[in-house]
Coordinates of C-alpha atoms and ligand atoms in Angstrom, one line a residue:
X1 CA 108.5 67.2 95.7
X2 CA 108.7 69.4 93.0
X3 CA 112.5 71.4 93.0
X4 CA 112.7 73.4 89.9
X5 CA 110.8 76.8 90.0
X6 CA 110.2 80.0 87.3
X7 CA 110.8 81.6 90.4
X8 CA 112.0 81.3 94.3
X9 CA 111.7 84.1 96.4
X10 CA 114.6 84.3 99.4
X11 CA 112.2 85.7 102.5
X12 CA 108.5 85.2 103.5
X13 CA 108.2 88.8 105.1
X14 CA 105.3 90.9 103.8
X15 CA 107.1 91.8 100.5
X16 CA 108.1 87.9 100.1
X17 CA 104.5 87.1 100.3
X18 CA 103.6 89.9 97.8
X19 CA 105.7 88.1 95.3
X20 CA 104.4 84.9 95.8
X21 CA 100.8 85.9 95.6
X22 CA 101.8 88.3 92.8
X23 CA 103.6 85.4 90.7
X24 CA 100.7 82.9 91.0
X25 CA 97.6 85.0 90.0
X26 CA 99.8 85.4 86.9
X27 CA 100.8 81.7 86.7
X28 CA 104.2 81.3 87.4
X29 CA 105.6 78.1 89.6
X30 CA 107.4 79.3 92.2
X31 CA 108.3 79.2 95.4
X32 CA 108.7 81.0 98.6
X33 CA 111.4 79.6 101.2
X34 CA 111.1 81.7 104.8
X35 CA 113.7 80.9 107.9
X36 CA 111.0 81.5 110.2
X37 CA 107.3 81.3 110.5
X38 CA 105.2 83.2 108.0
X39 CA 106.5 87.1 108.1
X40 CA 109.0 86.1 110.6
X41 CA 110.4 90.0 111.3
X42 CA 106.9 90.8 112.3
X43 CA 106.2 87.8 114.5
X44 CA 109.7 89.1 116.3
X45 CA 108.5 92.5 117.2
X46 CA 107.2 93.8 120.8
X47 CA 104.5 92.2 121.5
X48 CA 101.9 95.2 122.2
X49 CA 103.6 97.1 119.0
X50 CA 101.7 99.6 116.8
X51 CA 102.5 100.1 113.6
X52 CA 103.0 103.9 111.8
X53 CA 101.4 103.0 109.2
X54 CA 97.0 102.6 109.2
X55 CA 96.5 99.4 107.8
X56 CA 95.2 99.9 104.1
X57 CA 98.8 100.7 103.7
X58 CA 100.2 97.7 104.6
X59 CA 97.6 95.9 102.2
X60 CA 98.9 93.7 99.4
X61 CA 97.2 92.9 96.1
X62 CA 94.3 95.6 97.8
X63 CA 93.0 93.0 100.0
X64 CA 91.3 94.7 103.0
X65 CA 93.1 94.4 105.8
X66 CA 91.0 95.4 108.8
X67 CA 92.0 96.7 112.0
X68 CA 90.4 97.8 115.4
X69 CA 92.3 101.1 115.4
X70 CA 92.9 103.3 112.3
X71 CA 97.1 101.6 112.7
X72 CA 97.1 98.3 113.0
X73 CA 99.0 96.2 116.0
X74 CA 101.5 93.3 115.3
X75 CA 98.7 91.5 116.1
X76 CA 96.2 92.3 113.6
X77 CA 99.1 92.5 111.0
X78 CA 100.4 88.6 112.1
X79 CA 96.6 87.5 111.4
X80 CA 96.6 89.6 108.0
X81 CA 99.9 88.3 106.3
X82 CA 98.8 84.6 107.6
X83 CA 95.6 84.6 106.4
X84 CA 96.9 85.6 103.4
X85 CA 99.5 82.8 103.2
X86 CA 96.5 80.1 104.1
X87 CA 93.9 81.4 102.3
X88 CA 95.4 81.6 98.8
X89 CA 97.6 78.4 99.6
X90 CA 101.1 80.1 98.7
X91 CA 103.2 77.5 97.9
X92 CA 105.9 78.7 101.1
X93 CA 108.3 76.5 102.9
X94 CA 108.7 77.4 106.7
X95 CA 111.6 77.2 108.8
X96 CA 114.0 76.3 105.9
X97 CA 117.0 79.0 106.1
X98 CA 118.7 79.6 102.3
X99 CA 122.4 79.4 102.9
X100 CA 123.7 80.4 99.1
X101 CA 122.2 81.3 95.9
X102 CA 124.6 80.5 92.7
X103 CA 124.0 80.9 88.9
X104 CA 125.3 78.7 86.7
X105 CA 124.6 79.2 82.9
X106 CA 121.8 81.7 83.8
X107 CA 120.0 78.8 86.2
X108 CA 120.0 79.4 90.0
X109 CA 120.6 76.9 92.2
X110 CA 119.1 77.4 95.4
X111 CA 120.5 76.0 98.6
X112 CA 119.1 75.5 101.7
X113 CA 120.0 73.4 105.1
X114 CA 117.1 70.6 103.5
X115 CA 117.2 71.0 99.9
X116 CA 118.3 72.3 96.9
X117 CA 116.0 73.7 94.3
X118 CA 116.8 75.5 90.9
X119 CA 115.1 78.2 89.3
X120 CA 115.2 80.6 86.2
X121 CA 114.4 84.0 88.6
X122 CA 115.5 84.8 92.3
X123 CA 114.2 87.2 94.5
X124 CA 115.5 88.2 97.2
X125 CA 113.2 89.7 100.0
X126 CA 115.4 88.8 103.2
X127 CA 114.9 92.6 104.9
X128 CA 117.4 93.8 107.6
X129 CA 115.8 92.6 110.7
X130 CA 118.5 89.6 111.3
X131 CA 121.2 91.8 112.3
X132 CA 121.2 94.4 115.3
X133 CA 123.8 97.5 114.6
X134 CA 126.4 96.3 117.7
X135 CA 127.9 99.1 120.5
X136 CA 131.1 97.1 119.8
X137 CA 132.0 97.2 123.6
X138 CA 133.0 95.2 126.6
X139 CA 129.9 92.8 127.9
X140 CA 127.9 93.5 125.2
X141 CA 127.7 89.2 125.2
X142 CA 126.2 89.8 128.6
X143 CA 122.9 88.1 129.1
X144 CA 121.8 90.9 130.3
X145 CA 121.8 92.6 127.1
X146 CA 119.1 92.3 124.3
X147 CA 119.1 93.9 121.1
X148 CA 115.4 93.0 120.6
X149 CA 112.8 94.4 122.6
X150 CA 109.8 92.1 123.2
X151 CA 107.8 92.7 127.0
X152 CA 107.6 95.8 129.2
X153 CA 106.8 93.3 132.3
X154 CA 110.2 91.9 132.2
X155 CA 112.0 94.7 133.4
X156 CA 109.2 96.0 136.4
X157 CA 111.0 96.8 139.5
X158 CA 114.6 96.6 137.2
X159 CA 117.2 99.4 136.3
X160 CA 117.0 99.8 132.4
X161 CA 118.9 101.1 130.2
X162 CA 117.8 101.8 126.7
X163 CA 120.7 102.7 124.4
X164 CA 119.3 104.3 121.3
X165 CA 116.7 107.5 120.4
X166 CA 114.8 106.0 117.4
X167 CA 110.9 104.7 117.2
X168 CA 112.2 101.3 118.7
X169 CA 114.1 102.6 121.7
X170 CA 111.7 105.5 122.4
X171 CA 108.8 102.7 122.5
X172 CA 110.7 100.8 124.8
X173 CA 111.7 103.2 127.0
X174 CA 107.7 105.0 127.6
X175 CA 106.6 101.1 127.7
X176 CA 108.7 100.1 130.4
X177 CA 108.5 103.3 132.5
X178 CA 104.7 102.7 132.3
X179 CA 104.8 99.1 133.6
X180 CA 107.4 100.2 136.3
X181 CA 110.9 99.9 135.2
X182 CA 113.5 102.6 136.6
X183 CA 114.4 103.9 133.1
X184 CA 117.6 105.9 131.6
X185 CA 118.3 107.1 127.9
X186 CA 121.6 106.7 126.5
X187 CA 121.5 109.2 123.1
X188 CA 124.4 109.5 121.3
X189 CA 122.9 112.9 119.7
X190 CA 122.1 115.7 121.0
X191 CA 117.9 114.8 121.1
X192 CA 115.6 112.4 120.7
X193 CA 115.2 111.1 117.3
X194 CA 113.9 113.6 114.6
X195 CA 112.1 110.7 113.0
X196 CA 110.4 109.4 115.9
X197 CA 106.4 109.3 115.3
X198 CA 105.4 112.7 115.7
X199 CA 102.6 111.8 118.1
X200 CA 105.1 110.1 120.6
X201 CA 107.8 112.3 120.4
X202 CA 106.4 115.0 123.0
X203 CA 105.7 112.1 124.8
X204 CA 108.7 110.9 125.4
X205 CA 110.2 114.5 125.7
X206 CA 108.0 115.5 128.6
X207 CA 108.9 112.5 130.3
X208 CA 112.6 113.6 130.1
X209 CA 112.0 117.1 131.2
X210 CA 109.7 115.9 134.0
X211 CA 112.7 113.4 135.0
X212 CA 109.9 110.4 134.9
X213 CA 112.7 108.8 132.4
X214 CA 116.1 110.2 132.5
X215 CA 118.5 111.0 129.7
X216 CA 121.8 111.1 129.0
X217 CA 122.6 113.0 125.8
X218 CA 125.7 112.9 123.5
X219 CA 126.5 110.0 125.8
X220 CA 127.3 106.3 124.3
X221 CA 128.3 103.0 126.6
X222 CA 131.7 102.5 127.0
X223 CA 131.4 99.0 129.0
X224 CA 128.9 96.9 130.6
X225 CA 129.2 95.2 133.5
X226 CA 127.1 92.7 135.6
X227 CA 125.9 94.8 138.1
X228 CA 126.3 98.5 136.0
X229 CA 127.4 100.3 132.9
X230 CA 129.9 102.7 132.2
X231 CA 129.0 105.9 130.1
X232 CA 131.2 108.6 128.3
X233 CA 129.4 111.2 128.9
X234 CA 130.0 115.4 128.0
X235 CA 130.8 115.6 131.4
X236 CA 133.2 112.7 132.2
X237 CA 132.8 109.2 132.9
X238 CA 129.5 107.9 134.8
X239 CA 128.9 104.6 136.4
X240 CA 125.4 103.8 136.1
X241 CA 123.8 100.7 138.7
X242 CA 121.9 98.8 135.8
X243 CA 120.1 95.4 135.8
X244 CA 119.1 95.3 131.9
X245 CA 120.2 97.0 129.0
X246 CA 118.1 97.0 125.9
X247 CA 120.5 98.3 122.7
X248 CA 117.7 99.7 120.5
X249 CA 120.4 101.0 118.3
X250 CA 118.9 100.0 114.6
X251 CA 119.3 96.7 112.1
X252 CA 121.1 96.1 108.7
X253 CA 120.5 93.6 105.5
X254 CA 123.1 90.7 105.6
X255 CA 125.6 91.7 103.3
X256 CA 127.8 89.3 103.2
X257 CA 124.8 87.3 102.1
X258 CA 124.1 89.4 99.0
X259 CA 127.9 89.4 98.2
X260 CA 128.3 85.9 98.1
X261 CA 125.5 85.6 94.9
X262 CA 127.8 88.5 93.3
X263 CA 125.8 91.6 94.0
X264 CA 127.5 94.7 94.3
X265 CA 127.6 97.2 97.1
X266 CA 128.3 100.8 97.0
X267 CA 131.7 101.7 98.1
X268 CA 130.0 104.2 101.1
X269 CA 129.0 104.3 104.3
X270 CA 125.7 103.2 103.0
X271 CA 126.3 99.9 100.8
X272 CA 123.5 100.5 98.7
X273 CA 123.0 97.1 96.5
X274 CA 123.2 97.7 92.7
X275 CA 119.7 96.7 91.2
X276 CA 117.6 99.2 88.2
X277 CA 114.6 100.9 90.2
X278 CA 112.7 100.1 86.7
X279 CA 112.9 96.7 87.2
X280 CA 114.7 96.1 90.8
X281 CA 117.0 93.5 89.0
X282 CA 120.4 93.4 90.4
X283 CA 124.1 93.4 88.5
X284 CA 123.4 89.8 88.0
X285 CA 120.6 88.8 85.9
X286 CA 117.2 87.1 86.8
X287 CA 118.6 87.9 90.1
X288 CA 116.3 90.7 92.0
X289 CA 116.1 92.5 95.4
X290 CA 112.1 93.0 96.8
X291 CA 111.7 94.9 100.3
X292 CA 113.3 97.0 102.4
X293 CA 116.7 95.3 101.4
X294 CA 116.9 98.0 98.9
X295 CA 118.1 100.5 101.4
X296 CA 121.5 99.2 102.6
X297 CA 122.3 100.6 105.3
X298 CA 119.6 103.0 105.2
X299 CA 117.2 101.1 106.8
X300 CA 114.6 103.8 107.2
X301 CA 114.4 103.9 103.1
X302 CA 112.1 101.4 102.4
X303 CA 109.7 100.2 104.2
X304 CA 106.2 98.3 103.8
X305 CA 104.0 100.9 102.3
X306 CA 106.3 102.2 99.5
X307 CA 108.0 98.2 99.1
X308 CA 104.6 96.3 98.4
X309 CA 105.1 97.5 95.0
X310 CA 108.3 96.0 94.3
X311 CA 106.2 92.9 93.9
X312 CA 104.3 93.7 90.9
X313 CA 107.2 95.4 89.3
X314 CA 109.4 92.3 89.0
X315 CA 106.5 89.5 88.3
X316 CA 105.6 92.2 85.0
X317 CA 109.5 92.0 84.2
X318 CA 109.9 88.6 84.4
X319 CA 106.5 87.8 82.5
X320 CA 107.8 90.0 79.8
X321 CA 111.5 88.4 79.8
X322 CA 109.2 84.9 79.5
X323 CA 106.8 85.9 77.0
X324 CA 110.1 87.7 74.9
X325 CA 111.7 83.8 75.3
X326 CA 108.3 82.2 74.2
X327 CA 108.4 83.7 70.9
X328 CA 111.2 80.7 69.9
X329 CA 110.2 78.7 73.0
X330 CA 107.2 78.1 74.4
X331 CA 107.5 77.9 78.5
X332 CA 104.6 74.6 79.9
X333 CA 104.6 76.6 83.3
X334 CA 103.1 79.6 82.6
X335 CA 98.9 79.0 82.9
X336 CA 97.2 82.0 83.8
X337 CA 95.5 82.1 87.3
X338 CA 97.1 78.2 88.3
X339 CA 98.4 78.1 91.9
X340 CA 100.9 75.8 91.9
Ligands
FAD1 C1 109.6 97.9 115.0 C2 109.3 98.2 113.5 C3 108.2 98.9 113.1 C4 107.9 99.1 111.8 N1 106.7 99.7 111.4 C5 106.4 99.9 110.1 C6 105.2 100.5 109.7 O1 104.4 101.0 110.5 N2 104.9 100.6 108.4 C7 105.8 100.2 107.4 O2 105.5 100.3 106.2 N3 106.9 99.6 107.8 C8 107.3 99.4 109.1 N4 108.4 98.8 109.4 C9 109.4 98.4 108.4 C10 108.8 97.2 107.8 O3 107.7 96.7 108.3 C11 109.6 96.0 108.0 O4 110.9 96.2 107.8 C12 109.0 94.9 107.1 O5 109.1 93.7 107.8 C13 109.8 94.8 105.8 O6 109.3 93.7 105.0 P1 110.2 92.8 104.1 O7 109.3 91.7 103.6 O8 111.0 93.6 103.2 O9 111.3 92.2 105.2 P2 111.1 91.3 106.5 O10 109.7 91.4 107.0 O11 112.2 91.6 107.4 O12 111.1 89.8 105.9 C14 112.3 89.2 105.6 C15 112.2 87.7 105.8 O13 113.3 87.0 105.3 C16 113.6 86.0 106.2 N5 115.0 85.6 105.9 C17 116.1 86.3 106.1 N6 117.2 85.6 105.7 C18 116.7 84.4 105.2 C19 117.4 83.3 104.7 N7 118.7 83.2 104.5 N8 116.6 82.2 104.3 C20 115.3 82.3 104.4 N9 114.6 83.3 104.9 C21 115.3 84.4 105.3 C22 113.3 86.5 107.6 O14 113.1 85.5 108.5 C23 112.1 87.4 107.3 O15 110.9 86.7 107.6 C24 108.8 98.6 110.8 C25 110.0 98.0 111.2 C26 110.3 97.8 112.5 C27 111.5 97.1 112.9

């Protein structure tokens, strides 16, 4: 098996698999090493999910992708991305988790619980999916409580809670009302998300005001018990009877991964990674971030449509720093069009 790469890409979400695809039309060896199955993020979403986005942005490399609706559902976008993967034979490795990525004299060595591999160029395309924002309270190890949506018809008949007032815990919340759970909002603001899709917000608003769902604003969860949860609430505390609580409250990027290769992080609230925007090469060199990584903690940055591009960004840089090198040396792995 071969173990030495131009390039490995960390991640084989959508913007991992733009990279590959992107680095072997131009000829580069590489390869793309995913924890999961193919676009594993995706694959973890609720299962009847929609996305925001219509599907020609969510394209890659402008291959159609075609779906029954004008915005595609996870779906459509699972058969998209794998087709992709199959049909071009991307040279990815599935269900192998990278634990550390390490230079030595400007060669990376890539380790992973099976292997380890070595490369000139890194890229890593790991998103922010992993990692659920915690409440940070008592019985929030509960099996009751999920930080991942995936069915409405688990919770039918059950007192839910969903804590959270973005796209994800707005979804969840008109979902399981609709397939008949009892369900209350816990919203640490004073409304329901500004940047909820602007064709579910009334939705979910009139369902409020009509007391189909109830709502509990500038409230957050101050303990969860078996049997209920205890809210702080403007008015005092509230015991609530509860059977499930879905925490909806948002993701980050590992960052202890990216601090272990020696990237740096912005000293705020929002740990923004250090990498040029011209280039999206980080502080250490041949070392690159693809995705919606890029945001730190601002998860709502970056995002498919306006990420694909990373892609083509980095496989032009790294041809260039090649073809630069190939003046003195000339590099065997670089064939035009060759998938490897
Ligand atoms: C519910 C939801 C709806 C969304 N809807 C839209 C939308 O409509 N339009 C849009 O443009 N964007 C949307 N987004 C945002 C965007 O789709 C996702 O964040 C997208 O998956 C980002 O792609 P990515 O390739 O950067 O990261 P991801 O898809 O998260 O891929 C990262 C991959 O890295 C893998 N990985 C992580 N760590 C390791 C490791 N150590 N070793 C190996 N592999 C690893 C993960 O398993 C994962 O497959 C949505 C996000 C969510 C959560």
């Amino acid at each position: 098996m071969e173990k030495d790469f131009d390039l490995i890409i960390v991640g084989g979400g959508p913007i991992g698999i733009a990279c590959g695809l992107e680095a072997q039309k131009k000829g580069l060896s590489y390869l793309i090493i995913e924890k999961g199955p193919i676009v594993n993020s995706l694959f973890n979403y609720p299962v009847n999910m929609q996305f925001f986005s219509s599907s020609e942005k969510l394209e890659i490399d402008e291959i159609p992708f075609i779906s029954k609706e004008a915005k595609p559902k996870r779906n459509e976008a699972l058969e998209y991305y794998r087709r992709i993967v199959t049909s071009n034979k991307l040279n990815i490795h599935l269900f192998e988790k990278v634990s550390s990525v390490k230079t030595y004299n400007e060669v990376f060595q890539v380790k992973t619980e099976k292997e380890t591999y070595s490369s000139r160029q890194v890229i890593i395309s790991t998103g922010f999916y992993d990692l659920p924002n915690k409440l940070n309270v008592p019985g929030e190890e509960l099996p009751k409580v999920s930080h991942y949506y995936k069915d409405p018809h688990f919770y039918a008949n059950q007192k839910l809670a969903v804590v959270g007032a973005s796209n994800s815990a707005v979804d969840a919340a008109l979902e399981c009302w609709r397939k008949g759970a009892d369900v209350t909002m816990i919203i640490r603001g004073p409304e329901v998300g500004q940047r909820v899709k602007y064709w579910v917000r009334p939705d979910i608003i009139n369902r409020i005001e009509e007391g189909s769902i109830k709502a509990y604003y500038n409230t957050t969860v101050s303990e969860i018990r078996p049997d209920v949860i205890i809210l702080n609430t403007p008015k005092g505390e509230v015991e609530l009877p509860n059977d499930f609580v879905l925490a909806l409250t948002g993701y980050m990027p590992n960052f202890e991964f990216l601090e272990t290769m020696g990237i740096q992080l912005s000293e705020d609230e929002k740990r923004l990674p250090d990498y040029n925007p011209e280039t999206m090469e980080t502080n250490i060199k041949g070392l690159y971030l693809a995705g919606v990584i890029c945001g730190g903690m601002e998860t709502h940055k970056w995002f498919i449509e306006n990420s694909r591009i990373h892609a083509k960004i980095i496989i032009a840089e790294i041809l260039k720093k090649i073809k630069a090198n190939t003046k003195t040396v000339s590099s065997p792995s670089l064939k035009e069009g060759k998938p490897h």
